[in-house]
Short mmCIF file of N, CA and C in Angstrom, two decimals:
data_model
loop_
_atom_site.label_atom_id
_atom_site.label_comp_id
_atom_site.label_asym_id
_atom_site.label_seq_id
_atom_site.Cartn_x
_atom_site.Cartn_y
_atom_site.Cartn_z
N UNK A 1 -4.52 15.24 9.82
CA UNK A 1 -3.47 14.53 10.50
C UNK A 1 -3.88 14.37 11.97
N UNK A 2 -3.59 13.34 12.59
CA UNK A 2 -4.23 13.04 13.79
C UNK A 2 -2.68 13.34 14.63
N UNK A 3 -3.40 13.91 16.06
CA UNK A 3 -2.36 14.20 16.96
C UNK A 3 -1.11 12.59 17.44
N UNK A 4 -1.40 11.80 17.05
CA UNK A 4 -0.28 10.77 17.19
C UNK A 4 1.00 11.06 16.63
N UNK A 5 1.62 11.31 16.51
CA UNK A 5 3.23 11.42 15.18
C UNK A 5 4.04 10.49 15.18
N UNK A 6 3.81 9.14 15.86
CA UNK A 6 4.66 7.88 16.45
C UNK A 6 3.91 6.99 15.17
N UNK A 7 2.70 6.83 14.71
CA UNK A 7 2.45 6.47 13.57
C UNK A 7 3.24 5.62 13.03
N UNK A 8 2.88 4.48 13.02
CA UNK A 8 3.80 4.39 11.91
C UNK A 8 3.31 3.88 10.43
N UNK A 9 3.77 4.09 9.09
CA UNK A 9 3.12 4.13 8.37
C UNK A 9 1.90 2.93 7.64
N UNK A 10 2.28 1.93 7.80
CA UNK A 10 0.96 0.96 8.37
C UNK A 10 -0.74 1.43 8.84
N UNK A 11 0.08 2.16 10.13
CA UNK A 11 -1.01 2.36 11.00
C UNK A 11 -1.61 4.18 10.08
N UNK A 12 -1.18 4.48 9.42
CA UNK A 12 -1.59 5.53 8.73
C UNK A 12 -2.97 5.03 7.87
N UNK A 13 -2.55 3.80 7.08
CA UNK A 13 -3.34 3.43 6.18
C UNK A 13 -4.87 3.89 6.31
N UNK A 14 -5.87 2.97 7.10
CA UNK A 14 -7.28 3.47 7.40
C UNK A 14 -7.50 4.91 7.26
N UNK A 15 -6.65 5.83 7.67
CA UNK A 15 -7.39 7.46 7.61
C UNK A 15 -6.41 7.92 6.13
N UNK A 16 -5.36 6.91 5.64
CA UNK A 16 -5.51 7.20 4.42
C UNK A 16 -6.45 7.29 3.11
N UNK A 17 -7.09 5.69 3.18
CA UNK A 17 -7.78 5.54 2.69
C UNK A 17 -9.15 6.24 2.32
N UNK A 18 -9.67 6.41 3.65
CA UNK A 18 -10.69 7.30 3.79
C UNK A 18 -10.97 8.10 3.60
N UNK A 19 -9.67 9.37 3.47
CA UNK A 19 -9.31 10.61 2.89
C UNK A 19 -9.51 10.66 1.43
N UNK A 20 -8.98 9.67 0.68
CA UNK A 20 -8.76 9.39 -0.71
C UNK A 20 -10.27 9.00 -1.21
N UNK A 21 -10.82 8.25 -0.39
CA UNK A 21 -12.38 7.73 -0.73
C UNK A 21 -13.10 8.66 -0.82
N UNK A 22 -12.98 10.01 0.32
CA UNK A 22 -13.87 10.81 0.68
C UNK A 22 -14.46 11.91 -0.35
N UNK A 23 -15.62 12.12 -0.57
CA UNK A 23 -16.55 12.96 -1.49
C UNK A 23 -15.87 14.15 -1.85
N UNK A 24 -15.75 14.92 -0.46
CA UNK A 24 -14.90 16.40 -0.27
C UNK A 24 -13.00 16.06 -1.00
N UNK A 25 -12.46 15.13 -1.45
CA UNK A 25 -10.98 14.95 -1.85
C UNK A 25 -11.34 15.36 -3.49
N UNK A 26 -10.16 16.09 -4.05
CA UNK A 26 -10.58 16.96 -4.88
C UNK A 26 -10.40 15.52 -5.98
N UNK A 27 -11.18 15.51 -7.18
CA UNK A 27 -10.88 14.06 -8.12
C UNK A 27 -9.60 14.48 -8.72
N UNK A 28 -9.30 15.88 -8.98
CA UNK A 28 -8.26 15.98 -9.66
C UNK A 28 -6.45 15.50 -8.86
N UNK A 29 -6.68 15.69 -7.65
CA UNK A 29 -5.66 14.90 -6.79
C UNK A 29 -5.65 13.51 -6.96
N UNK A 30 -6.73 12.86 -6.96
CA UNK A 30 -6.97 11.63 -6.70
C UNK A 30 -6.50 10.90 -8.38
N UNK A 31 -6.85 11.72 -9.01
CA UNK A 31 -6.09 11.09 -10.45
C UNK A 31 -4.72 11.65 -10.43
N UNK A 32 -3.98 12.54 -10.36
CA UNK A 32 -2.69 12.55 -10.07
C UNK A 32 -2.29 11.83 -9.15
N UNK A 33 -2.64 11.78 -8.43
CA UNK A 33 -2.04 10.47 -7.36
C UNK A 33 -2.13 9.07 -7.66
N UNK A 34 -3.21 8.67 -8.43
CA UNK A 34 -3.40 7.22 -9.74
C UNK A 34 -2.78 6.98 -10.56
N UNK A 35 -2.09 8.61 -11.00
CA UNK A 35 -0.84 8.17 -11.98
C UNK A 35 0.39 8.73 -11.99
N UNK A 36 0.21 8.90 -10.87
CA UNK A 36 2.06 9.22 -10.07
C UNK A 36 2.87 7.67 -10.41
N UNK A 37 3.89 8.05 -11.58
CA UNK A 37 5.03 7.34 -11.75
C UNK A 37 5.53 6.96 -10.41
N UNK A 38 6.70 5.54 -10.01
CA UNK A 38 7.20 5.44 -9.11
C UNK A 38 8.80 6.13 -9.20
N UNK A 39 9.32 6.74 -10.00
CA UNK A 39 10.39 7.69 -10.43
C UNK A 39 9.99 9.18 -11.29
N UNK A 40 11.18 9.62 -10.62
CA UNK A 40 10.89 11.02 -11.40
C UNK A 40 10.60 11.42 -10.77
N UNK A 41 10.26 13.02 -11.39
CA UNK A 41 9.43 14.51 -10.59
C UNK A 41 8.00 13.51 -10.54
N UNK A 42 7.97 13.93 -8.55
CA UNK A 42 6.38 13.56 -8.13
C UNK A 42 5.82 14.52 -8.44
N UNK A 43 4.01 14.63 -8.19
CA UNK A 43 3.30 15.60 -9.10
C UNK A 43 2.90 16.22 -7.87
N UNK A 44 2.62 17.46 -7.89
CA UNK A 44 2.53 18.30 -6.32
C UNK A 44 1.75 17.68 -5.81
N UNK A 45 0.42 17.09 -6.18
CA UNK A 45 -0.07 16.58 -5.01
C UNK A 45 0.43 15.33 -4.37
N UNK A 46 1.28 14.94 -4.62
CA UNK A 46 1.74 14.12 -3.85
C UNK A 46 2.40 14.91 -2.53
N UNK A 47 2.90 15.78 -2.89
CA UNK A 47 4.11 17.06 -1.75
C UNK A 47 2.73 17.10 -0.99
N UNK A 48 1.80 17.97 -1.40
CA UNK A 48 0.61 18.59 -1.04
C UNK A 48 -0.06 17.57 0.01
N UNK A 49 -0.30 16.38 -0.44
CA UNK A 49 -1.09 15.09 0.20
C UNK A 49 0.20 14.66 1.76
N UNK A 50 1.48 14.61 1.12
CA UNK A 50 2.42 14.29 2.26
C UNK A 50 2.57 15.00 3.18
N UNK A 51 2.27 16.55 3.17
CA UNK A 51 2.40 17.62 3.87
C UNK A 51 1.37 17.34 5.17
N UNK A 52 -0.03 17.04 4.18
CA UNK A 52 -1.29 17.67 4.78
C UNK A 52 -1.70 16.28 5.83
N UNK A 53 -1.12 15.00 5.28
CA UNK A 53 -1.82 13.65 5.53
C UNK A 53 -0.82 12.68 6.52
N UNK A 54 0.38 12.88 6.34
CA UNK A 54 1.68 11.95 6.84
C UNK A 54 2.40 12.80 7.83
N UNK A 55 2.31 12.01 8.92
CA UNK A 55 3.20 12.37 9.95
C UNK A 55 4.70 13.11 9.83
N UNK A 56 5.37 14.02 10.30
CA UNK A 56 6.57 15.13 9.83
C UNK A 56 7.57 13.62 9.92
N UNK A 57 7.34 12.68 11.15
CA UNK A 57 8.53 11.96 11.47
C UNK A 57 9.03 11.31 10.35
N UNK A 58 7.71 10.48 9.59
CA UNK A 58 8.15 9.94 8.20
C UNK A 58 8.31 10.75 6.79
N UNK A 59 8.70 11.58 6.69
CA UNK A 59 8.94 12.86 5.73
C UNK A 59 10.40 12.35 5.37
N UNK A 60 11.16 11.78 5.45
CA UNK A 60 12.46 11.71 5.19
C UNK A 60 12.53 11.29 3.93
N UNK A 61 13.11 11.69 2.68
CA UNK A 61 13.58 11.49 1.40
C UNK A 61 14.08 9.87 1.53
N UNK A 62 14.21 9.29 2.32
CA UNK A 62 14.74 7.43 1.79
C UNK A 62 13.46 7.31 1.79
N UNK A 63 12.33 7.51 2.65
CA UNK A 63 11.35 7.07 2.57
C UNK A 63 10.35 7.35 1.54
N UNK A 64 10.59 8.48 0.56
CA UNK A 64 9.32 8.83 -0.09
C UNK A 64 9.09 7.95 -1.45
N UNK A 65 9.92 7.17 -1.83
CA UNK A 65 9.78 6.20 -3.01
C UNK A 65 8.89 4.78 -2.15
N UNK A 66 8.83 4.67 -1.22
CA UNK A 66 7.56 3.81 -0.57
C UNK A 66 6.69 4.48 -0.35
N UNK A 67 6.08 5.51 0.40
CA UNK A 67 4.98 6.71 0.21
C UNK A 67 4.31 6.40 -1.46
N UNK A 68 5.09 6.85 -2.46
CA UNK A 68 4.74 6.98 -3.74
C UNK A 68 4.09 5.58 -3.72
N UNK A 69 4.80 4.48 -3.65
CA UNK A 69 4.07 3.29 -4.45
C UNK A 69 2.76 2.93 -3.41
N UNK A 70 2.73 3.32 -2.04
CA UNK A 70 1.40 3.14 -1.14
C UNK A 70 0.63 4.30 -1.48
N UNK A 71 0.72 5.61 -1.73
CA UNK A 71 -0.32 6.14 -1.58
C UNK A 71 -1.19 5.90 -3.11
N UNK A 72 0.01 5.50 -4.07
CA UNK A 72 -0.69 5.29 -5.53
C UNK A 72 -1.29 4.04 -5.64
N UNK A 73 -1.13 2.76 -4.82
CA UNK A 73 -1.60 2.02 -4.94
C UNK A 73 -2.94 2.13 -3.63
N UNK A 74 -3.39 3.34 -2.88
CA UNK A 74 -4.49 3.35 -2.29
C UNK A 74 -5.31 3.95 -3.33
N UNK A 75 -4.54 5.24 -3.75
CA UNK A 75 -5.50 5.61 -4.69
C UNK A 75 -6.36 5.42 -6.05
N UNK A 76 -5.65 4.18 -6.24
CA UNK A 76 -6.30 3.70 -7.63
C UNK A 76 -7.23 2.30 -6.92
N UNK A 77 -7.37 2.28 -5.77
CA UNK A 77 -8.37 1.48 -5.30
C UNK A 77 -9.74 2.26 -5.35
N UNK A 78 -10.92 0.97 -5.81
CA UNK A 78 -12.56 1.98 -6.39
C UNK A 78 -12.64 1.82 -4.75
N UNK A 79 -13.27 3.00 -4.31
CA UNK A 79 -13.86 3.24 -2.97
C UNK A 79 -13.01 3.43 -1.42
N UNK A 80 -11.57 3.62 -1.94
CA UNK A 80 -10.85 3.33 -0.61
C UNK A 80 -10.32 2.05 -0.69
N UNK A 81 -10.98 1.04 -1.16
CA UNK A 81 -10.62 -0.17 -0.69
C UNK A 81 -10.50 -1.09 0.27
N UNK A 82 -10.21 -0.50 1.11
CA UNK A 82 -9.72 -0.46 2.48
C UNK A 82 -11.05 -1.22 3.35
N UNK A 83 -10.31 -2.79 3.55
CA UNK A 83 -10.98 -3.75 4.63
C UNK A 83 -10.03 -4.11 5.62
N UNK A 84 -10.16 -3.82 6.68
CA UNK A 84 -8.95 -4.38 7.51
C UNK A 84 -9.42 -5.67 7.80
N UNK A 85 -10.32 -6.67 7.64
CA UNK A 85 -10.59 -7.67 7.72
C UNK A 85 -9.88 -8.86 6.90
N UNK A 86 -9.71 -8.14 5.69
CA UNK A 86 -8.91 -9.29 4.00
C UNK A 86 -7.95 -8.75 4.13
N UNK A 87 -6.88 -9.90 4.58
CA UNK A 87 -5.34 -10.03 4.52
C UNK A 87 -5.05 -9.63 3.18
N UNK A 88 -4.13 -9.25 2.91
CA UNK A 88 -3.20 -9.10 1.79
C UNK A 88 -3.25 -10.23 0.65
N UNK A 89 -2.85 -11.77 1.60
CA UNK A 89 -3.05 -12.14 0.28
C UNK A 89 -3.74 -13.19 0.23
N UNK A 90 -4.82 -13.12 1.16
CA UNK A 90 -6.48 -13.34 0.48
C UNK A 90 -6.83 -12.24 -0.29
N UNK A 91 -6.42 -11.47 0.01
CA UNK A 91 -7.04 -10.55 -1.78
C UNK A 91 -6.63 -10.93 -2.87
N UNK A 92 -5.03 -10.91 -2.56
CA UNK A 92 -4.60 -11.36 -4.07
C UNK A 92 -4.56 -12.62 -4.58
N UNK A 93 -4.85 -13.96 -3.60
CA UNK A 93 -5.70 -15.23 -4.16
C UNK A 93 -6.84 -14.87 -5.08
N UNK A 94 -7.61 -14.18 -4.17
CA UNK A 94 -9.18 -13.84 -4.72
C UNK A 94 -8.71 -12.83 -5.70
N UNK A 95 -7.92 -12.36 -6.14
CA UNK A 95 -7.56 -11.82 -7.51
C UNK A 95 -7.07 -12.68 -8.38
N UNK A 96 -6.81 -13.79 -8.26
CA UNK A 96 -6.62 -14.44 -9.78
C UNK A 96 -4.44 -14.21 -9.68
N UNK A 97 -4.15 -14.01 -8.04
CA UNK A 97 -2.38 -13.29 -8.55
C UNK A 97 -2.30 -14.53 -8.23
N UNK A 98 -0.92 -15.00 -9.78
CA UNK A 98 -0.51 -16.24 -9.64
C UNK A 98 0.54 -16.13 -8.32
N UNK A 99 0.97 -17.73 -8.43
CA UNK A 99 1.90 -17.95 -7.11
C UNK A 99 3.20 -17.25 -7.46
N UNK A 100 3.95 -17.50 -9.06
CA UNK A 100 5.04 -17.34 -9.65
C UNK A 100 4.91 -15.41 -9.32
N UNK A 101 4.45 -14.72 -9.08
CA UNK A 101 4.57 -13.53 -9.38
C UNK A 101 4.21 -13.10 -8.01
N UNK A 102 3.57 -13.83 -7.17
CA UNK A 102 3.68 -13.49 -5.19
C UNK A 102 5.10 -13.72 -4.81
N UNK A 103 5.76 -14.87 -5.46
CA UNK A 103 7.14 -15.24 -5.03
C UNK A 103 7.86 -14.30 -4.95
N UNK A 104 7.64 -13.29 -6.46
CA UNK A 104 8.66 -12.45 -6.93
C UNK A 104 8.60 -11.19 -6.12
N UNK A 105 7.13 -10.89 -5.51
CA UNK A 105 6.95 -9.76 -5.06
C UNK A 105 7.47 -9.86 -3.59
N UNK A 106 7.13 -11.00 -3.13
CA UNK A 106 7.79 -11.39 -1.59
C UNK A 106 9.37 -11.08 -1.73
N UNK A 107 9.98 -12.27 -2.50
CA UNK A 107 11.89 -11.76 -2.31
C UNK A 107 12.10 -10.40 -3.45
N UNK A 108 11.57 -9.56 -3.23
CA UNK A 108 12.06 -8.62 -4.23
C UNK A 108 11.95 -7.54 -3.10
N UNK A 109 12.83 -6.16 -3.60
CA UNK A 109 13.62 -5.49 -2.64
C UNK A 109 13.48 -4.19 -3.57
N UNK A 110 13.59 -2.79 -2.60
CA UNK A 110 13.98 -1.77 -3.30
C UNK A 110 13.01 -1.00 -4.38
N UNK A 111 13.50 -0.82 -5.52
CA UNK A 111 12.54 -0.29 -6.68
C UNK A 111 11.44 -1.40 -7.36
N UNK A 112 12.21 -2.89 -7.10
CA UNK A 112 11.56 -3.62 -8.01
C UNK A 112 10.03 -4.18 -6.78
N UNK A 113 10.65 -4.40 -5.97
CA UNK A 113 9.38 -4.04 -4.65
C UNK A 113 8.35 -3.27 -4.95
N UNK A 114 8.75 -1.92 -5.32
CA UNK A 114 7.82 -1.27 -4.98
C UNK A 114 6.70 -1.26 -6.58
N UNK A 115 7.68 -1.45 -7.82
CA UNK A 115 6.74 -1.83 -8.63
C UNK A 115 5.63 -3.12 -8.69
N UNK A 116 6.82 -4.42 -8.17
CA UNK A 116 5.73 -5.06 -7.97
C UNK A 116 4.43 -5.26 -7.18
N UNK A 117 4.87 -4.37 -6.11
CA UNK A 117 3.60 -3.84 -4.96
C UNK A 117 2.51 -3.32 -6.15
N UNK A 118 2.88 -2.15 -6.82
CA UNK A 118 1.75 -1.20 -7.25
C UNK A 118 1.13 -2.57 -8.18
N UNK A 119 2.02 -3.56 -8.88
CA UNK A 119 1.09 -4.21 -10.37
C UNK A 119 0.19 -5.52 -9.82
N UNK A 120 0.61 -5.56 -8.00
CA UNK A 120 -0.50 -6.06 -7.16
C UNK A 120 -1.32 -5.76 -6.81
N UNK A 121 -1.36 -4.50 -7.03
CA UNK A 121 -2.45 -3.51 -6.49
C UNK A 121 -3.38 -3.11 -7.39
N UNK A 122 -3.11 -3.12 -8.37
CA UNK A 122 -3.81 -3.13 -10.05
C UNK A 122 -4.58 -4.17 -10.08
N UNK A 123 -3.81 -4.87 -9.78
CA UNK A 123 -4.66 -6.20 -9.88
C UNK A 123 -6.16 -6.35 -9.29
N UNK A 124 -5.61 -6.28 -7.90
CA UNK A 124 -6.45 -6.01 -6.66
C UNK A 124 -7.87 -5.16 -7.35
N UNK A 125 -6.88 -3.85 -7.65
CA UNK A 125 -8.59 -2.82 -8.55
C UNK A 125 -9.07 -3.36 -9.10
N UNK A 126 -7.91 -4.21 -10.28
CA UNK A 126 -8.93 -4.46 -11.50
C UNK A 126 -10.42 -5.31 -11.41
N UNK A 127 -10.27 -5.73 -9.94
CA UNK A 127 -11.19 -7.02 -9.46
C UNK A 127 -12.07 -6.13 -8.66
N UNK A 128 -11.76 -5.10 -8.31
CA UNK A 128 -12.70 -4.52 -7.27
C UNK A 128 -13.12 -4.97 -6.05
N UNK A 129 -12.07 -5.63 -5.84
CA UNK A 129 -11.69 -6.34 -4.14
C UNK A 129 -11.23 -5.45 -2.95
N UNK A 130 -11.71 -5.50 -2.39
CA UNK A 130 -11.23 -4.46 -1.01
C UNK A 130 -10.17 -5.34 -0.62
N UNK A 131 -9.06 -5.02 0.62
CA UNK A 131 -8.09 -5.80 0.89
C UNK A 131 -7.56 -4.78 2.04
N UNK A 132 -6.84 -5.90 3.21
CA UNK A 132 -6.24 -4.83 4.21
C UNK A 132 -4.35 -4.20 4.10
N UNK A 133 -4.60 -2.82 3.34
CA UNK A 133 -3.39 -2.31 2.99
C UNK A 133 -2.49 -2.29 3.57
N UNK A 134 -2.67 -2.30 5.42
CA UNK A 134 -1.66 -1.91 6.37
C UNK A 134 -0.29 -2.98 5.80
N UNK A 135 -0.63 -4.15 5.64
CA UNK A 135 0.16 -5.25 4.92
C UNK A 135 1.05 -4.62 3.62
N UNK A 136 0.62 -3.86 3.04
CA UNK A 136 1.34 -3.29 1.83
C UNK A 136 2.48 -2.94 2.17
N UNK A 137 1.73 -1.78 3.07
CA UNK A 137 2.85 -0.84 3.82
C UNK A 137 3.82 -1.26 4.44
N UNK A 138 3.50 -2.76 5.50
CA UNK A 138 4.80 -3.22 6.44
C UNK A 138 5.36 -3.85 5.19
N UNK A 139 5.43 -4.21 3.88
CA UNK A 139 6.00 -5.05 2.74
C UNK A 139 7.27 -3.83 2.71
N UNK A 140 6.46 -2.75 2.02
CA UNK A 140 7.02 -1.62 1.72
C UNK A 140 8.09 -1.19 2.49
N UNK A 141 7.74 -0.79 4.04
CA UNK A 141 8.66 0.38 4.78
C UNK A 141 9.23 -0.95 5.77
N UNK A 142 9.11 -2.05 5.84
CA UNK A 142 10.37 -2.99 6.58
C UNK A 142 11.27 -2.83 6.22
N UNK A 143 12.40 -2.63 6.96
CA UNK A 143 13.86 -2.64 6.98
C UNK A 143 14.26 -3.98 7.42
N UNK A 144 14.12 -4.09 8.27
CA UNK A 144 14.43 -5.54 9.69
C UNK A 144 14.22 -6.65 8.87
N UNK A 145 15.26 -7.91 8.38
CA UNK A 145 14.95 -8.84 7.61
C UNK A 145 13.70 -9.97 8.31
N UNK A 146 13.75 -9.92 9.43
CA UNK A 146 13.03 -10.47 10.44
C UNK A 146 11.52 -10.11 10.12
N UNK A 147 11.38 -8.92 10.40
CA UNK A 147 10.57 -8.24 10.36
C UNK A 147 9.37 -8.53 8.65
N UNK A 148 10.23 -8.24 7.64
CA UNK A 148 9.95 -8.41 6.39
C UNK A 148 9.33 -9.90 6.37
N UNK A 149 10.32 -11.02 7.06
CA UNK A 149 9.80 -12.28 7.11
C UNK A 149 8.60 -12.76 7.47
N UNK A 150 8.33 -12.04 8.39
CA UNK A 150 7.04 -12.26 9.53
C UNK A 150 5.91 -11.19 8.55
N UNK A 151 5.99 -10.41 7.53
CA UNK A 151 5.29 -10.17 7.00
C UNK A 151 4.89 -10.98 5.55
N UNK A 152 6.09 -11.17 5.49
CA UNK A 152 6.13 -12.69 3.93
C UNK A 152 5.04 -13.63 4.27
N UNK A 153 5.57 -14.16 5.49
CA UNK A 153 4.81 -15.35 5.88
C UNK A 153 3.37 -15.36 6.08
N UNK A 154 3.04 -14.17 6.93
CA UNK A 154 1.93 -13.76 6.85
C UNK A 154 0.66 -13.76 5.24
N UNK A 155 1.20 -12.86 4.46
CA UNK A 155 0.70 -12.79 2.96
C UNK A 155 1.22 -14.02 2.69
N UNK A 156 2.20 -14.84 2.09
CA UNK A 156 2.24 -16.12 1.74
C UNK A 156 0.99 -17.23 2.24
N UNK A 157 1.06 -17.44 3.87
CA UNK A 157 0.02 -17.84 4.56
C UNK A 157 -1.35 -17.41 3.87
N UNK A 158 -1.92 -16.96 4.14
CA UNK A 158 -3.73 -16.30 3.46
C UNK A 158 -3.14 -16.17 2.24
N UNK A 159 -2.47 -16.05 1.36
CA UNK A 159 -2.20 -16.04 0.35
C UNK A 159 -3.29 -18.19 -0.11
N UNK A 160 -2.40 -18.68 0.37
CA UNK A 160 -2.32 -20.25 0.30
C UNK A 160 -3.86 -21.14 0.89
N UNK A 161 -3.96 -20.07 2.31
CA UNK A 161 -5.30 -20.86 2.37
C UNK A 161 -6.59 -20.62 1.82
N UNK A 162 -6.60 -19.16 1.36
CA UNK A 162 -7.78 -18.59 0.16
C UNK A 162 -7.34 -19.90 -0.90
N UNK A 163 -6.03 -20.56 -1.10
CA UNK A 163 -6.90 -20.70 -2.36
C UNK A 163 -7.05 -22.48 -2.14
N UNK A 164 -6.70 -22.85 -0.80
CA UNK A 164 -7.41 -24.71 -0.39
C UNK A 164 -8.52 -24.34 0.14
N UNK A 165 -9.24 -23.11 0.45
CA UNK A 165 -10.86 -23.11 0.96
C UNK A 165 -11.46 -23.12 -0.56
#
């Protein structure tokens, strides 16, 4: 955990990733954390990983059903994943994600958010595309409708011009 605690979870991503990529991360975490359900009893390493990896400020119980669907959708990325260069959704152009199912993931809210985050993120693996997560995360932990917008637009945007280049 890095001495910052103002973090916010976005800006976590990169030394998430890296952690999860890293040689020394035990595999047996890293597959419990690949198949951490988004309901239900989480599997300790998730407690264990939130303890050791995430700032105390974002520890709050509203928040840990977004935690779950970001850290499971870092961890089932091959290698980290993690390009801060490929927008969000220039990855998921360059994944083959139709438009009808970006729509859904953009106006969707809550639980169904966060599933459709992770079955974007599947996707994402299944292609073995790196992609920049911090985007996941502001999808995920926006509150501010504003806020959410300016991240829509964003992924919508590179979403659209990946696929007229």
């Amino acid at each position: 955990m890095t001495e910052n605690k103002n973090r916010s979870p976005a800006a976590h991503v990169p030394e998430l990733a890296a952690i999860l990529k890293a040689e020394h991360f035990p595999t047996g975490e890293r597959a419990a954390l690949k198949r951490m359900a988004l309901d239900g009893p989480a599997p300790l390493a998730f407690h264990r990983f939130m303890l050791r990896h995430i700032d105390p400020p974002w520890h709050a119980d509203v928040l840990i059903p977004a935690w779950r669907a970001l850290l499971c959708a870092l961890a089932i990325q091959r290698d980290g994943g993690f390009d801060p260069s490929r927008p969000l959704g220039q990855t998921l152009a360059e994944a083959d994600f139709s438009e009808h199912r970006l729509e859904r993931l953009l106006a969707a809210g809550g639980g169904t958010l966060r599933s459709l985050a992770l079955r974007a993120a599947r996707q994402i693996a299944a292609k073995g595309i790196a992609a920049d997560w911090r985007q996941l995360a502001e999808l995920l932990f926006s509150r501010d409708p504003e806020i959410r917008e300016s991240v829509n637009r964003r992924i919508a945007r590179d979403f659209y011009r990946t696929l007229q280049s």
